[in-house]
């Protein structure tokens, strides 16, 4: 359709064409016979529906967006969101990696420090074998006493499991020297560290046993019960078995039977329960 045609839809569903002028290079005979000369004005009314009328009358096309366009807009929205927040995502990932790095470095530092503590304790304890070979008892006792004090110094300078390990070594040496007071003090210091795992459990068992041997069974009982509460596995069962054994040694059979019943209820597979039953004469 020529560019000078303007289509307007009317209420009768017809297309009105505004008047237009036809200008062309006409032959000489047309100029002489046509009143308007080479250019004339015409007006027509389109009485039949056109494809454009049908398109304009289609309410679905005029009112609804095509599905493909919706999907395209959704994809573009997702891409724009990702491009808009990629820096934030990279920053969050960097933060996680940084925390992991710091945690790894800190863990490595702790492990290295603990190895250093244990190495210091081992170095202080190393001359023990040579001291035991002293032919003179007084010289042997003096050497072992000096070593025990060196081990205590290494334990006091340490922290965590390394310190507890040092106090265990010192307490064992004092027990070897039959110095019960020094051994009890070493066990108490090791228990006060509250080291996790088997090292802390060993300090608790040693401290409770030393208390009971010093005559303070009432002070030993809560230590062992606390160990049983914090070590619900076989270590906890062993702590309660040690308490029952201490009650038997102290001739407190009623308390021993009560503890034995607890063991049989909570840890029916504990091997020491049968031994304790025999000692109590309970069957």
JSON list of N, CA and C in Angstrom, two decimals, residues 37-70:
[
{"chain": "A", "resi": 37, "resn": "UNK", "atom": "N", "xyz": [-6.24, 18.15, -15.09]},
{"chain": "A", "resi": 37, "resn": "UNK", "atom": "CA", "xyz": [-4.85, 18.08, -15.48]},
{"chain": "A", "resi": 37, "resn": "UNK", "atom": "C", "xyz": [-4.23, 16.75, -15.10]},
{"chain": "A", "resi": 38, "resn": "UNK", "atom": "N", "xyz": [-2.95, 16.72, -15.02]},
{"chain": "A", "resi": 38, "resn": "UNK", "atom": "CA", "xyz": [-2.25, 15.45, -14.75]},
{"chain": "A", "resi": 38, "resn": "UNK", "atom": "C", "xyz": [-2.48, 14.95, -13.35]},
{"chain": "A", "resi": 39, "resn": "UNK", "atom": "N", "xyz": [-2.89, 15.81, -12.41]},
{"chain": "A", "resi": 39, "resn": "UNK", "atom": "CA", "xyz": [-3.12, 15.38, -11.02]},
{"chain": "A", "resi": 39, "resn": "UNK", "atom": "C", "xyz": [-4.59, 15.48, -10.73]},
{"chain": "A", "resi": 40, "resn": "UNK", "atom": "N", "xyz": [-5.17, 14.43, -10.12]},
{"chain": "A", "resi": 40, "resn": "UNK", "atom": "CA", "xyz": [-6.56, 14.44, -9.77]},
{"chain": "A", "resi": 40, "resn": "UNK", "atom": "C", "xyz": [-6.74, 13.84, -8.38]},
{"chain": "A", "resi": 41, "resn": "UNK", "atom": "N", "xyz": [-7.85, 14.11, -7.77]},
{"chain": "A", "resi": 41, "resn": "UNK", "atom": "CA", "xyz": [-8.14, 13.64, -6.41]},
{"chain": "A", "resi": 41, "resn": "UNK", "atom": "C", "xyz": [-9.23, 12.59, -6.47]},
{"chain": "A", "resi": 42, "resn": "UNK", "atom": "N", "xyz": [-9.01, 11.47, -5.75]},
{"chain": "A", "resi": 42, "resn": "UNK", "atom": "CA", "xyz": [-9.98, 10.40, -5.70]},
{"chain": "A", "resi": 42, "resn": "UNK", "atom": "C", "xyz": [-10.25, 10.01, -4.26]},
{"chain": "A", "resi": 43, "resn": "UNK", "atom": "N", "xyz": [-11.46, 9.54, -3.99]},
{"chain": "A", "resi": 43, "resn": "UNK", "atom": "CA", "xyz": [-11.82, 9.07, -2.65]},
{"chain": "A", "resi": 43, "resn": "UNK", "atom": "C", "xyz": [-12.58, 7.78, -2.81]},
{"chain": "A", "resi": 44, "resn": "UNK", "atom": "N", "xyz": [-12.12, 6.77, -2.04]},
{"chain": "A", "resi": 44, "resn": "UNK", "atom": "CA", "xyz": [-12.75, 5.46, -2.15]},
{"chain": "A", "resi": 44, "resn": "UNK", "atom": "C", "xyz": [-13.09, 4.96, -0.76]},
{"chain": "A", "resi": 45, "resn": "UNK", "atom": "N", "xyz": [-14.05, 4.12, -0.70]},
{"chain": "A", "resi": 45, "resn": "UNK", "atom": "CA", "xyz": [-14.46, 3.50, 0.55]},
{"chain": "A", "resi": 45, "resn": "UNK", "atom": "C", "xyz": [-14.31, 1.98, 0.38]},
{"chain": "A", "resi": 46, "resn": "UNK", "atom": "N", "xyz": [-13.48, 1.39, 1.27]},
{"chain": "A", "resi": 46, "resn": "UNK", "atom": "CA", "xyz": [-13.27, -0.06, 1.18]},
{"chain": "A", "resi": 46, "resn": "UNK", "atom": "C", "xyz": [-14.43, -0.76, 1.85]},
{"chain": "A", "resi": 47, "resn": "UNK", "atom": "N", "xyz": [-15.21, -1.46, 1.01]},
{"chain": "A", "resi": 47, "resn": "UNK", "atom": "CA", "xyz": [-16.40, -2.10, 1.55]},
{"chain": "A", "resi": 47, "resn": "UNK", "atom": "C", "xyz": [-16.14, -3.50, 2.08]},
{"chain": "A", "resi": 48, "resn": "UNK", "atom": "N", "xyz": [-14.99, -4.08, 1.78]},
{"chain": "A", "resi": 48, "resn": "UNK", "atom": "CA", "xyz": [-14.74, -5.46, 2.21]},
{"chain": "A", "resi": 48, "resn": "UNK", "atom": "C", "xyz": [-13.71, -5.48, 3.31]},
{"chain": "A", "resi": 49, "resn": "UNK", "atom": "N", "xyz": [-13.88, -6.40, 4.25]},
{"chain": "A", "resi": 49, "resn": "UNK", "atom": "CA", "xyz": [-12.87, -6.52, 5.33]},
{"chain": "A", "resi": 49, "resn": "UNK", "atom": "C", "xyz": [-11.52, -6.87, 4.76]},
{"chain": "A", "resi": 50, "resn": "UNK", "atom": "N", "xyz": [-10.49, -6.33, 5.37]},
{"chain": "A", "resi": 50, "resn": "UNK", "atom": "CA", "xyz": [-9.10, -6.58, 4.95]},
{"chain": "A", "resi": 50, "resn": "UNK", "atom": "C", "xyz": [-8.39, -7.40, 6.01]},
{"chain": "A", "resi": 51, "resn": "UNK", "atom": "N", "xyz": [-7.25, -8.00, 5.70]},
{"chain": "A", "resi": 51, "resn": "UNK", "atom": "CA", "xyz": [-6.47, -8.73, 6.73]},
{"chain": "A", "resi": 51, "resn": "UNK", "atom": "C", "xyz": [-6.14, -7.87, 7.93]},
{"chain": "A", "resi": 52, "resn": "UNK", "atom": "N", "xyz": [-5.95, -6.56, 7.69]},
{"chain": "A", "resi": 52, "resn": "UNK", "atom": "CA", "xyz": [-5.63, -5.68, 8.82]},
{"chain": "A", "resi": 52, "resn": "UNK", "atom": "C", "xyz": [-6.81, -5.56, 9.74]},
{"chain": "A", "resi": 53, "resn": "UNK", "atom": "N", "xyz": [-8.05, -5.47, 9.16]},
{"chain": "A", "resi": 53, "resn": "UNK", "atom": "CA", "xyz": [-9.24, -5.42, 10.00]},
{"chain": "A", "resi": 53, "resn": "UNK", "atom": "C", "xyz": [-9.32, -6.66, 10.88]},
{"chain": "A", "resi": 54, "resn": "UNK", "atom": "N", "xyz": [-9.09, -7.80, 10.28]},
{"chain": "A", "resi": 54, "resn": "UNK", "atom": "CA", "xyz": [-9.17, -9.03, 11.05]},
{"chain": "A", "resi": 54, "resn": "UNK", "atom": "C", "xyz": [-8.13, -9.06, 12.15]},
{"chain": "A", "resi": 55, "resn": "UNK", "atom": "N", "xyz": [-6.94, -8.55, 11.90]},
{"chain": "A", "resi": 55, "resn": "UNK", "atom": "CA", "xyz": [-5.90, -8.53, 12.92]},
{"chain": "A", "resi": 55, "resn": "UNK", "atom": "C", "xyz": [-6.28, -7.63, 14.07]},
{"chain": "A", "resi": 56, "resn": "UNK", "atom": "N", "xyz": [-6.87, -6.45, 13.72]},
{"chain": "A", "resi": 56, "resn": "UNK", "atom": "CA", "xyz": [-7.25, -5.51, 14.76]},
{"chain": "A", "resi": 56, "resn": "UNK", "atom": "C", "xyz": [-8.41, -6.02, 15.57]},
{"chain": "A", "resi": 57, "resn": "UNK", "atom": "N", "xyz": [-9.26, -6.88, 14.97]},
{"chain": "A", "resi": 57, "resn": "UNK", "atom": "CA", "xyz": [-10.40, -7.41, 15.70]},
{"chain": "A", "resi": 57, "resn": "UNK", "atom": "C", "xyz": [-10.04, -8.61, 16.56]},
{"chain": "A", "resi": 58, "resn": "UNK", "atom": "N", "xyz": [-8.80, -9.10, 16.49]},
{"chain": "A", "resi": 58, "resn": "UNK", "atom": "CA", "xyz": [-8.41, -10.29, 17.25]},
{"chain": "A", "resi": 58, "resn": "UNK", "atom": "C", "xyz": [-8.06, -9.87, 18.67]},
{"chain": "A", "resi": 59, "resn": "UNK", "atom": "N", "xyz": [-8.97, -10.10, 19.64]},
{"chain": "A", "resi": 59, "resn": "UNK", "atom": "CA", "xyz": [-8.76, -9.66, 21.01]},
{"chain": "A", "resi": 59, "resn": "UNK", "atom": "C", "xyz": [-7.62, -10.43, 21.68]},
{"chain": "A", "resi": 60, "resn": "UNK", "atom": "N", "xyz": [-7.43, -11.70, 21.30]},
{"chain": "A", "resi": 60, "resn": "UNK", "atom": "CA", "xyz": [-6.39, -12.48, 21.95]},
{"chain": "A", "resi": 60, "resn": "UNK", "atom": "C", "xyz": [-5.02, -11.91, 21.64]},
{"chain": "A", "resi": 61, "resn": "UNK", "atom": "N", "xyz": [-4.79, -11.55, 20.38]},
{"chain": "A", "resi": 61, "resn": "UNK", "atom": "CA", "xyz": [-3.50, -10.97, 20.02]},
{"chain": "A", "resi": 61, "resn": "UNK", "atom": "C", "xyz": [-3.31, -9.61, 20.66]},
{"chain": "A", "resi": 62, "resn": "UNK", "atom": "N", "xyz": [-4.40, -8.84, 20.77]},
{"chain": "A", "resi": 62, "resn": "UNK", "atom": "CA", "xyz": [-4.27, -7.51, 21.35]},
{"chain": "A", "resi": 62, "resn": "UNK", "atom": "C", "xyz": [-4.14, -7.57, 22.87]},
{"chain": "A", "resi": 63, "resn": "UNK", "atom": "N", "xyz": [-4.69, -8.61, 23.56]},
{"chain": "A", "resi": 63, "resn": "UNK", "atom": "CA", "xyz": [-4.72, -8.62, 25.01]},
{"chain": "A", "resi": 63, "resn": "UNK", "atom": "C", "xyz": [-3.67, -9.50, 25.66]},
{"chain": "A", "resi": 64, "resn": "UNK", "atom": "N", "xyz": [-3.18, -10.58, 25.04]},
{"chain": "A", "resi": 64, "resn": "UNK", "atom": "CA", "xyz": [-2.28, -11.53, 25.67]},
{"chain": "A", "resi": 64, "resn": "UNK", "atom": "C", "xyz": [-0.91, -11.47, 25.03]},
{"chain": "A", "resi": 65, "resn": "UNK", "atom": "N", "xyz": [0.11, -11.61, 25.91]},
{"chain": "A", "resi": 65, "resn": "UNK", "atom": "CA", "xyz": [1.49, -11.61, 25.43]},
{"chain": "A", "resi": 65, "resn": "UNK", "atom": "C", "xyz": [1.85, -13.02, 24.99]},
{"chain": "A", "resi": 66, "resn": "UNK", "atom": "N", "xyz": [2.50, -13.19, 23.89]},
{"chain": "A", "resi": 66, "resn": "UNK", "atom": "CA", "xyz": [2.86, -14.53, 23.43]},
{"chain": "A", "resi": 66, "resn": "UNK", "atom": "C", "xyz": [3.72, -15.25, 24.45]},
{"chain": "A", "resi": 67, "resn": "UNK", "atom": "N", "xyz": [3.56, -16.58, 24.55]},
{"chain": "A", "resi": 67, "resn": "UNK", "atom": "CA", "xyz": [4.29, -17.38, 25.55]},
{"chain": "A", "resi": 67, "resn": "UNK", "atom": "C", "xyz": [5.79, -17.30, 25.35]},
{"chain": "A", "resi": 68, "resn": "UNK", "atom": "N", "xyz": [6.23, -17.32, 24.09]},
{"chain": "A", "resi": 68, "resn": "UNK", "atom": "CA", "xyz": [7.66, -17.26, 23.83]},
{"chain": "A", "resi": 68, "resn": "UNK", "atom": "C", "xyz": [8.28, -15.98, 24.36]},
{"chain": "A", "resi": 69, "resn": "UNK", "atom": "N", "xyz": [7.53, -14.89, 24.29]},
{"chain": "A", "resi": 69, "resn": "UNK", "atom": "CA", "xyz": [8.05, -13.62, 24.80]},
{"chain": "A", "resi": 69, "resn": "UNK", "atom": "C", "xyz": [8.15, -13.65, 26.32]},
{"chain": "A", "resi": 70, "resn": "UNK", "atom": "N", "xyz": [7.21, -14.31, 27.00]},
{"chain": "A", "resi": 70, "resn": "UNK", "atom": "CA", "xyz": [7.27, -14.43, 28.46]},
{"chain": "A", "resi": 70, "resn": "UNK", "atom": "C", "xyz": [8.49, -15.22, 28.88]}
]
